Tab-separated table of C-alpha atoms and ligand atoms in Angstrom:
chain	number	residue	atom	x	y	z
A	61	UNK	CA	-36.325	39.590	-16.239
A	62	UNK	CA	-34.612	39.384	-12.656
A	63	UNK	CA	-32.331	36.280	-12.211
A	64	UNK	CA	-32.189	35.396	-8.479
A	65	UNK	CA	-29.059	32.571	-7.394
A	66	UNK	CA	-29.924	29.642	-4.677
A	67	UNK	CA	-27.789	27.563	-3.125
A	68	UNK	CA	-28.201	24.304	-2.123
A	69	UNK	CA	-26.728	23.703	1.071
A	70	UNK	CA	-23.338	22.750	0.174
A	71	UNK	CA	-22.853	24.822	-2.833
A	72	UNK	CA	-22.708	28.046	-1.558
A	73	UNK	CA	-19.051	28.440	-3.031
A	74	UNK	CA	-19.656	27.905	-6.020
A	75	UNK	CA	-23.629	29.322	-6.017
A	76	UNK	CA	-22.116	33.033	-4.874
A	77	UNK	CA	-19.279	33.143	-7.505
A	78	UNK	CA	-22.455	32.587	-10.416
A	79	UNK	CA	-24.266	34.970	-8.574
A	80	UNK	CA	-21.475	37.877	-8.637
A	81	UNK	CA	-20.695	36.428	-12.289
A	82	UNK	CA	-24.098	37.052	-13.228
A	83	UNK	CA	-25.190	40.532	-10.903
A	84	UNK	CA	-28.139	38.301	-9.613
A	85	UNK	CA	-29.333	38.388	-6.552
A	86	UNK	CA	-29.252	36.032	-4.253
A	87	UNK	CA	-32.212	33.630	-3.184
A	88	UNK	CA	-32.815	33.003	0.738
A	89	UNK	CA	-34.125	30.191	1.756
A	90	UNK	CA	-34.481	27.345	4.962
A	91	UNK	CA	-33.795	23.879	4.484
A	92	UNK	CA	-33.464	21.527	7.275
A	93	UNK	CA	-34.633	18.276	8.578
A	94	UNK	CA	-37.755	17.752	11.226
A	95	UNK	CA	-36.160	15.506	14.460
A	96	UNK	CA	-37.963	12.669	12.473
A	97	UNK	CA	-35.551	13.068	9.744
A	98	UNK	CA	-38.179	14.672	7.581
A	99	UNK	CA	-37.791	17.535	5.061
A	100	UNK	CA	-37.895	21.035	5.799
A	101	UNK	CA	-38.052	23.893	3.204
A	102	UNK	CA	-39.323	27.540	3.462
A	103	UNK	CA	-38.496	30.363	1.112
A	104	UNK	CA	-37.774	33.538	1.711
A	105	UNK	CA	-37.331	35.699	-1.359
A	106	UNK	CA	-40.129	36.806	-3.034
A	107	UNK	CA	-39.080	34.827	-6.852
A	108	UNK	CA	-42.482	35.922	-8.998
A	109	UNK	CA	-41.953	36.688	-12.471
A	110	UNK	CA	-37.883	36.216	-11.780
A	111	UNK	CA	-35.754	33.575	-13.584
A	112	UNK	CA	-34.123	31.190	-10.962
A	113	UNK	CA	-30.918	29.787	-10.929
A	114	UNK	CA	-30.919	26.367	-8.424
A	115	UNK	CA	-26.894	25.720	-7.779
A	116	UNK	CA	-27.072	21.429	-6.436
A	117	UNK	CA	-24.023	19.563	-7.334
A	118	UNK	CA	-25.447	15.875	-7.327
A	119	UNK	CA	-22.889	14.092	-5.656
A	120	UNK	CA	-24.461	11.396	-3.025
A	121	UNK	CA	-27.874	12.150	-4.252
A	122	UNK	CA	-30.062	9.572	-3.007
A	123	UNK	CA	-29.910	12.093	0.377
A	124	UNK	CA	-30.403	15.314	-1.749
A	125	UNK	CA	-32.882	14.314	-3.805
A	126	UNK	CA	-36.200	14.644	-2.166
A	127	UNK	CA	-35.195	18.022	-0.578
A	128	UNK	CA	-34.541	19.113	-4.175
A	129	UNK	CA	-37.343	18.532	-5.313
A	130	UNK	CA	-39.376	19.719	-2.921
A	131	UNK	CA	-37.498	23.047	-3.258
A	132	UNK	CA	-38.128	23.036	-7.021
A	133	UNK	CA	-41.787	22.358	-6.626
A	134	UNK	CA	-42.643	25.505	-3.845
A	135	UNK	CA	-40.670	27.376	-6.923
A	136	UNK	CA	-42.990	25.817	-9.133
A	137	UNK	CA	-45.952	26.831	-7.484
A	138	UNK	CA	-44.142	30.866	-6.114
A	139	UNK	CA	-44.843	31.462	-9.840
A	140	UNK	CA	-41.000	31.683	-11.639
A	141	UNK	CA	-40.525	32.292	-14.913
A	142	UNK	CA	-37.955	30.045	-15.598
A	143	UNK	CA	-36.181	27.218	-13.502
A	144	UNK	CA	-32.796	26.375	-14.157
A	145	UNK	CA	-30.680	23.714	-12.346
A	146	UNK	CA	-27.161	24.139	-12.222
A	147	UNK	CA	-25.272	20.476	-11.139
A	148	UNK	CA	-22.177	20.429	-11.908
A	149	UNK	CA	-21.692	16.703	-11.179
A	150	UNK	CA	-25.040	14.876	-12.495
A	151	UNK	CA	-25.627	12.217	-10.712
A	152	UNK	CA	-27.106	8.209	-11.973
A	153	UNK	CA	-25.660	8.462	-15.227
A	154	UNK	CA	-23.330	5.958	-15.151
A	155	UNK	CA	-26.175	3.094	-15.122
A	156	UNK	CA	-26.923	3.318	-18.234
A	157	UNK	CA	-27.667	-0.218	-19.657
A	158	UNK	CA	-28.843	-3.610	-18.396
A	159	UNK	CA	-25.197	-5.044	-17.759
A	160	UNK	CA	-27.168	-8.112	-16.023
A	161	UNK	CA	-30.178	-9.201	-16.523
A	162	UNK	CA	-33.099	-7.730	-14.264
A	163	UNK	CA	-31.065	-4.456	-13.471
A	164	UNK	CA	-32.771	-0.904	-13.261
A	165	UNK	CA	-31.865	1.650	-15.948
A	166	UNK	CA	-31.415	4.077	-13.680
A	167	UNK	CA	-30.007	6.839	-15.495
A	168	UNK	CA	-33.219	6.834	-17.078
A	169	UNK	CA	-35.848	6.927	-14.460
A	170	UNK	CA	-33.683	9.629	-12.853
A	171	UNK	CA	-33.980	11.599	-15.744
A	172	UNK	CA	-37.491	11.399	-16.295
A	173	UNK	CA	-38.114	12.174	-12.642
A	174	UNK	CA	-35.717	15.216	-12.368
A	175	UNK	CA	-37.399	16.558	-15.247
A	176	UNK	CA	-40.548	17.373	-14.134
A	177	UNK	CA	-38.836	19.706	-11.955
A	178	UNK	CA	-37.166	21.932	-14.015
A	179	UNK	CA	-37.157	24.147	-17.012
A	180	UNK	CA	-33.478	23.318	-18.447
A	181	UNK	CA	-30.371	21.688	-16.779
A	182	UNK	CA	-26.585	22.771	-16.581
A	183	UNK	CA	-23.923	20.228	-16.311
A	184	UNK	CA	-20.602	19.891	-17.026
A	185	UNK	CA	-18.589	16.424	-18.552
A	186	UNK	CA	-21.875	14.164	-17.673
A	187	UNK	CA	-21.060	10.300	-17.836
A	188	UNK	CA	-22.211	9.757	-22.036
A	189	UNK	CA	-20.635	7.182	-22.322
A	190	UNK	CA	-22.866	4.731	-24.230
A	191	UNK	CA	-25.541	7.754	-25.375
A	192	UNK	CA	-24.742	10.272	-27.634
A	193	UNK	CA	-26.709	12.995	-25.560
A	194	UNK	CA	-28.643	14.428	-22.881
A	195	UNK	CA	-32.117	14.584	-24.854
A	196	UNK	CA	-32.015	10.666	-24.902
A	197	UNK	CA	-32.851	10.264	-21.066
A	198	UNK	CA	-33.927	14.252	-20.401
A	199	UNK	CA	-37.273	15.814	-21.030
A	200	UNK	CA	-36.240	19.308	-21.022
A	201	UNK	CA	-32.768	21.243	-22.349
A	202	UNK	CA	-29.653	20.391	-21.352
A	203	UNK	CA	-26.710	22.703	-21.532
A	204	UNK	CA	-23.502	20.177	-21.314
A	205	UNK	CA	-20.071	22.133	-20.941
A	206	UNK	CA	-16.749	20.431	-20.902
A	207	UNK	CA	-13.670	20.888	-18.844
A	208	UNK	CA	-11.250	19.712	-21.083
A	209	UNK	CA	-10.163	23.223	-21.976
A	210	UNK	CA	-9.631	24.045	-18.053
A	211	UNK	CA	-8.009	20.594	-17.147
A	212	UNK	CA	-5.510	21.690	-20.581
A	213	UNK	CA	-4.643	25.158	-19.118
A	214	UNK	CA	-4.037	23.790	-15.712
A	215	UNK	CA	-1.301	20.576	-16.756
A	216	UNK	CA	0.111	23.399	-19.137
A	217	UNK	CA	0.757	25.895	-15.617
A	218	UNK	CA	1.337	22.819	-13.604
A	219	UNK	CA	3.490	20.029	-14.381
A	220	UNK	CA	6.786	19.654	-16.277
A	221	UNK	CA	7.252	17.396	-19.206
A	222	UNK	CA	3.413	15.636	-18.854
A	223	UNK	CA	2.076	12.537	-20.287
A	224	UNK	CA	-1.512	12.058	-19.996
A	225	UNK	CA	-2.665	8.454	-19.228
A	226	UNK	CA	-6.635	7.999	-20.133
A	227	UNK	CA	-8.205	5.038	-17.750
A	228	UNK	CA	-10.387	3.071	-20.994
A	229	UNK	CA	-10.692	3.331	-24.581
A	230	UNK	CA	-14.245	5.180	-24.282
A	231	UNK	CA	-12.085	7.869	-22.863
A	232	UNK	CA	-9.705	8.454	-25.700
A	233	UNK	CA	-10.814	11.239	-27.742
A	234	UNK	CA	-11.619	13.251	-24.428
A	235	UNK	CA	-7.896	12.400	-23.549
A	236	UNK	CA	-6.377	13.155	-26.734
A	237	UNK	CA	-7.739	16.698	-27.458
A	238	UNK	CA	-7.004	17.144	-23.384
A	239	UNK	CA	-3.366	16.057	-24.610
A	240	UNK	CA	-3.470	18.541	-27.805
A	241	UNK	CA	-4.054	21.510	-25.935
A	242	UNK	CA	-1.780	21.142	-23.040
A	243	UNK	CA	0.883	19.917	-26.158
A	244	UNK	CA	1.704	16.707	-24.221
A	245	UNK	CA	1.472	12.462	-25.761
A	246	UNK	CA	-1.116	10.386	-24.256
A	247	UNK	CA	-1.456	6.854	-23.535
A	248	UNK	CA	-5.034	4.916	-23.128
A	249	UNK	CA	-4.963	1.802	-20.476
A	250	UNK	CA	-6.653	-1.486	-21.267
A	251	UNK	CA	-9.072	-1.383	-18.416
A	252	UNK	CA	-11.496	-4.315	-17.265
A	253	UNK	CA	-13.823	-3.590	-14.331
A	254	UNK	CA	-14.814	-7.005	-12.564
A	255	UNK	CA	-16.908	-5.435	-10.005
A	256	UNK	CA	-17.079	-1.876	-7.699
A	257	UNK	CA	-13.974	-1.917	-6.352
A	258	UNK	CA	-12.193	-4.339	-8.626
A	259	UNK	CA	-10.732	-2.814	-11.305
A	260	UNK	CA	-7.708	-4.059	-13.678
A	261	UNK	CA	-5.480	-2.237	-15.687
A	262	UNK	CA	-2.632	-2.499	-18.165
A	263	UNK	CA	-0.236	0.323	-19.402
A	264	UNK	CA	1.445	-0.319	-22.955
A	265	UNK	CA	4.616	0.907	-23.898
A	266	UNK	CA	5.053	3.361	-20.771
A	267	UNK	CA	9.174	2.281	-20.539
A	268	UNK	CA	9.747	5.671	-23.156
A	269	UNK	CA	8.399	7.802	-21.179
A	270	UNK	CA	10.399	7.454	-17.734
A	271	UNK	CA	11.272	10.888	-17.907
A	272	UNK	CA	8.195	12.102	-18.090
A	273	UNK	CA	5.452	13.069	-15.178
A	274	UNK	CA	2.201	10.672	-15.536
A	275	UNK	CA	-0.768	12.412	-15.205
A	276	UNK	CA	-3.726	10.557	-15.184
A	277	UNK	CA	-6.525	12.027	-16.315
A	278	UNK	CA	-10.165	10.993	-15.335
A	279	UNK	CA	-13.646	12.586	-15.838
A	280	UNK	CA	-14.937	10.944	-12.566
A	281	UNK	CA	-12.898	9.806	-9.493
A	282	UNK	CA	-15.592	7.127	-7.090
A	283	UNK	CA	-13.841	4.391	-5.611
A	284	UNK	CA	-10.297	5.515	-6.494
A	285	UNK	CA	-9.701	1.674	-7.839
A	286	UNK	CA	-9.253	2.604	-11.533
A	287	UNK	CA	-6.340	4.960	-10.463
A	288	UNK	CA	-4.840	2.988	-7.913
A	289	UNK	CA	-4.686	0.375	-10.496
A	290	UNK	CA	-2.622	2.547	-12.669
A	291	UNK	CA	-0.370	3.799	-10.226
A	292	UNK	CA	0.544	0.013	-9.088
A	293	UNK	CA	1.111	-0.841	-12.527
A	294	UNK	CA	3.504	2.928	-13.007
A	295	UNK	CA	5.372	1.863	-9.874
A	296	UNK	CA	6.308	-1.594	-11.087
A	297	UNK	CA	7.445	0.033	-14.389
A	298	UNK	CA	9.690	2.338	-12.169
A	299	UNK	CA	7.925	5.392	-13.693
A	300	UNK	CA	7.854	8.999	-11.849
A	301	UNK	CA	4.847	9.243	-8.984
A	302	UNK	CA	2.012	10.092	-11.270
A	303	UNK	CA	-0.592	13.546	-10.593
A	304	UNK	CA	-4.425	12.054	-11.217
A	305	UNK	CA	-6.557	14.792	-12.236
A	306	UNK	CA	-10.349	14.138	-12.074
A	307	UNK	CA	-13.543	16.635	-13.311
A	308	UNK	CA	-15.425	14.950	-10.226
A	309	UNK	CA	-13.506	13.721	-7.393
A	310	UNK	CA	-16.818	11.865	-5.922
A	311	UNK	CA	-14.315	10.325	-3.427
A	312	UNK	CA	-16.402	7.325	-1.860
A	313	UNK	CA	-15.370	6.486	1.544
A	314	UNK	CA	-11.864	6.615	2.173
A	315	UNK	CA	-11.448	7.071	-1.941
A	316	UNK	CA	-8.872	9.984	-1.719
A	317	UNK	CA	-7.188	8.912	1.161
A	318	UNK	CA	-6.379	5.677	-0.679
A	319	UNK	CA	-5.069	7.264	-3.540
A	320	UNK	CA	-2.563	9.419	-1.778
A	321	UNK	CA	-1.633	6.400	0.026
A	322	UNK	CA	-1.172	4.258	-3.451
A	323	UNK	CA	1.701	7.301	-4.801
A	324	UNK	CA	-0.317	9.785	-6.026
A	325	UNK	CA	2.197	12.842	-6.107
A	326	UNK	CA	-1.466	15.069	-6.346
A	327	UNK	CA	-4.681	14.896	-6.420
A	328	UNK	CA	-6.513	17.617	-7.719
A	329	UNK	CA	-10.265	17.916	-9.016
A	330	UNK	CA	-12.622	20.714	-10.801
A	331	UNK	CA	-14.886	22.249	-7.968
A	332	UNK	CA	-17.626	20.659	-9.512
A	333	UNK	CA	-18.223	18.429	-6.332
A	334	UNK	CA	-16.416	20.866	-3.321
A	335	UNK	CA	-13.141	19.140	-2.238
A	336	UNK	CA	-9.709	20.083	-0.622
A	337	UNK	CA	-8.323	18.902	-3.940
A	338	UNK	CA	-10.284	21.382	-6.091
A	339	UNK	CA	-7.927	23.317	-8.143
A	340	UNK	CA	-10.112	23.956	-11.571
A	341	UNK	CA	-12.224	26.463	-11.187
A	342	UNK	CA	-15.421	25.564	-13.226
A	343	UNK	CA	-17.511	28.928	-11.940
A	344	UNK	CA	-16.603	31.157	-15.359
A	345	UNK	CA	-18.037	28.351	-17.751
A	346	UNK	CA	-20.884	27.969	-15.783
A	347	UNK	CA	-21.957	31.700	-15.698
A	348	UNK	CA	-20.952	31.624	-19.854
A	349	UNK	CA	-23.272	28.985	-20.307
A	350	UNK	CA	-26.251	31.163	-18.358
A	351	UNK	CA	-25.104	34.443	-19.980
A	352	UNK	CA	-26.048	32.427	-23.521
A	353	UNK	CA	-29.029	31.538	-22.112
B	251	LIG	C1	-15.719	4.998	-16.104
B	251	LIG	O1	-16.236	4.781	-17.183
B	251	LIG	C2	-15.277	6.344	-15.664
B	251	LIG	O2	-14.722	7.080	-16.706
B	251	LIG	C3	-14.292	6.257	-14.527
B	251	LIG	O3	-13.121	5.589	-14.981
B	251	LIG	C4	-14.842	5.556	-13.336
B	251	LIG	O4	-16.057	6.127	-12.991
B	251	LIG	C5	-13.883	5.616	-12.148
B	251	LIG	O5	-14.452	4.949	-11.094
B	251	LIG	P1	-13.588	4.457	-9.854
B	251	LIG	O6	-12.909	5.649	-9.276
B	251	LIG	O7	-14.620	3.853	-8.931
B	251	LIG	O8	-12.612	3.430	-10.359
């Protein structure tokens, strides 16, 4: 079976390194809005009988969304085999419970509404924190892949002497085997989120490692608050200026700007969501994870 790579706009970086990865071809197609602000979306490639690859990081989706889907349904209906969206960063995952009463459960109408779409969903490091997978809140497979190993390799090439600082307790067995395989100690802060942007943090027993370089490690990076926290707390304690690492540097507003500002010595991100920052290159576990398909 042919295997043909599209791009959402956006994620044509990423979309032609699976493509070359995988010797697919690569799917042409016209998205745009009417003057009305309406969707537009025509395809080009002939896709019968192929198996096709749909590359749409999820970042801001509320915008992408309905585009999306409407691309996924004229696939539908051009009569695919197979339909597989790749998004990197999955989007509405992180509302996952009724924290107050009356709130949406978003992460699971989402879900349920994306698939109907597809045929089987690629992610990487989606936001589990209070489910223990995918198939609670998805109707079709989902392929998860983790960038632990890559975040690892790239403290290990990168920084001298690291300790890895996780931002809550949910976090600390991603942190720790993170720590194990770059051979570097970790610390988990105390964190308490009071709101969107307010976030509170406390650091214990960082006064042994002043000679070490704090790199805070994240899987997402939104408002910047939980790592601006930290670095407040690292320059109080006199510590070295700190690297923060995030799988998906979302970057809300002035985010990233407001981390540099706060002491950040880097910033850098996986190229799950396209950034200047992106230094971890999350294209060959991707194309792994459709080559076991
Ligand atoms: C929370 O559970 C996540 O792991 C991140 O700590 C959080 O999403 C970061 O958000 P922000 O950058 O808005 O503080």
């Amino acid at each position: 079976m042919k295997t043909i790579v599209f791009s959402y706009p956006g994620n044509e970086l990423l979309a032609t390194k699976i493509r070359e990865g995988l010797a697919a071809d690569e799917g042409q197609l016209v998205m745009r809005h009417f003057p009305d602000g309406e969707s537009y979306v025509q395809l080009i490639s002939d896709v019968a009988d192929k198996a096709v690859i749909v590359v749409a990081t999820l970042h801001r989706p509320d915008d992408k969304f309905l585009p999306l889907v409407f691309l996924l349904q004229l696939l539908k209906e051009s009569h695919v085999k197979k339909i597989t969206l790749v998004s990197p960063y999955l989007a509405y995952m992180r509302q996952d419970k009724k924290f107050k009463a009356g709130e949406a459960v978003t992460s699971t109408y989402f879900a349920a509404l994306l698939s109907g779409f597809i045929d089987q969903l690629i992610t990487i490091d989606p936001h589990l924190h209070r489910r223990s997978s995918m198939a609670e809140i998805y109707a079709v497979p989902c392929i998860v892949e983790h960038a632990a190993p890559l975040v690892s390799e790239w403290i290990r090439n990168s920084v001298i002497a690291p300790v890895l600082i996780g931002p809550d307790s949910e976090s600390e067995q991603w942190v720790s085997s993170v720590a194990k395989d770059a051979n570097a100690p970790y610390l988990v802060l105390d964190k308490q989120r009071m709101g969107d942007r307010e976030v509170s943090v406390s650091i214990p027993n960082v006064a042994k490692f002043k000679s070490y370089t704090p790199v805070l490690i994240d899987d997402i990076i939104s408002t910047a608050r939980t790592m601006i926290a930290a670095l407040q707390h690292f320059k109080k304690a006199e510590m070295q200026k700190p690297i923060c690492v995030g799988v998906h540097g979302v970057f809300s507003g002035s985010a990233f700007e407001e981390l540099v500002e706060a002491g950040a010595s880097r910033v850098v991100t996986s190229n799950s969501i396209p950034h200047a920052s992106n230094q971890i290159d999350l294209a060959p576990l991707i194309i792994k994870a459709l080559q076991r398909t």
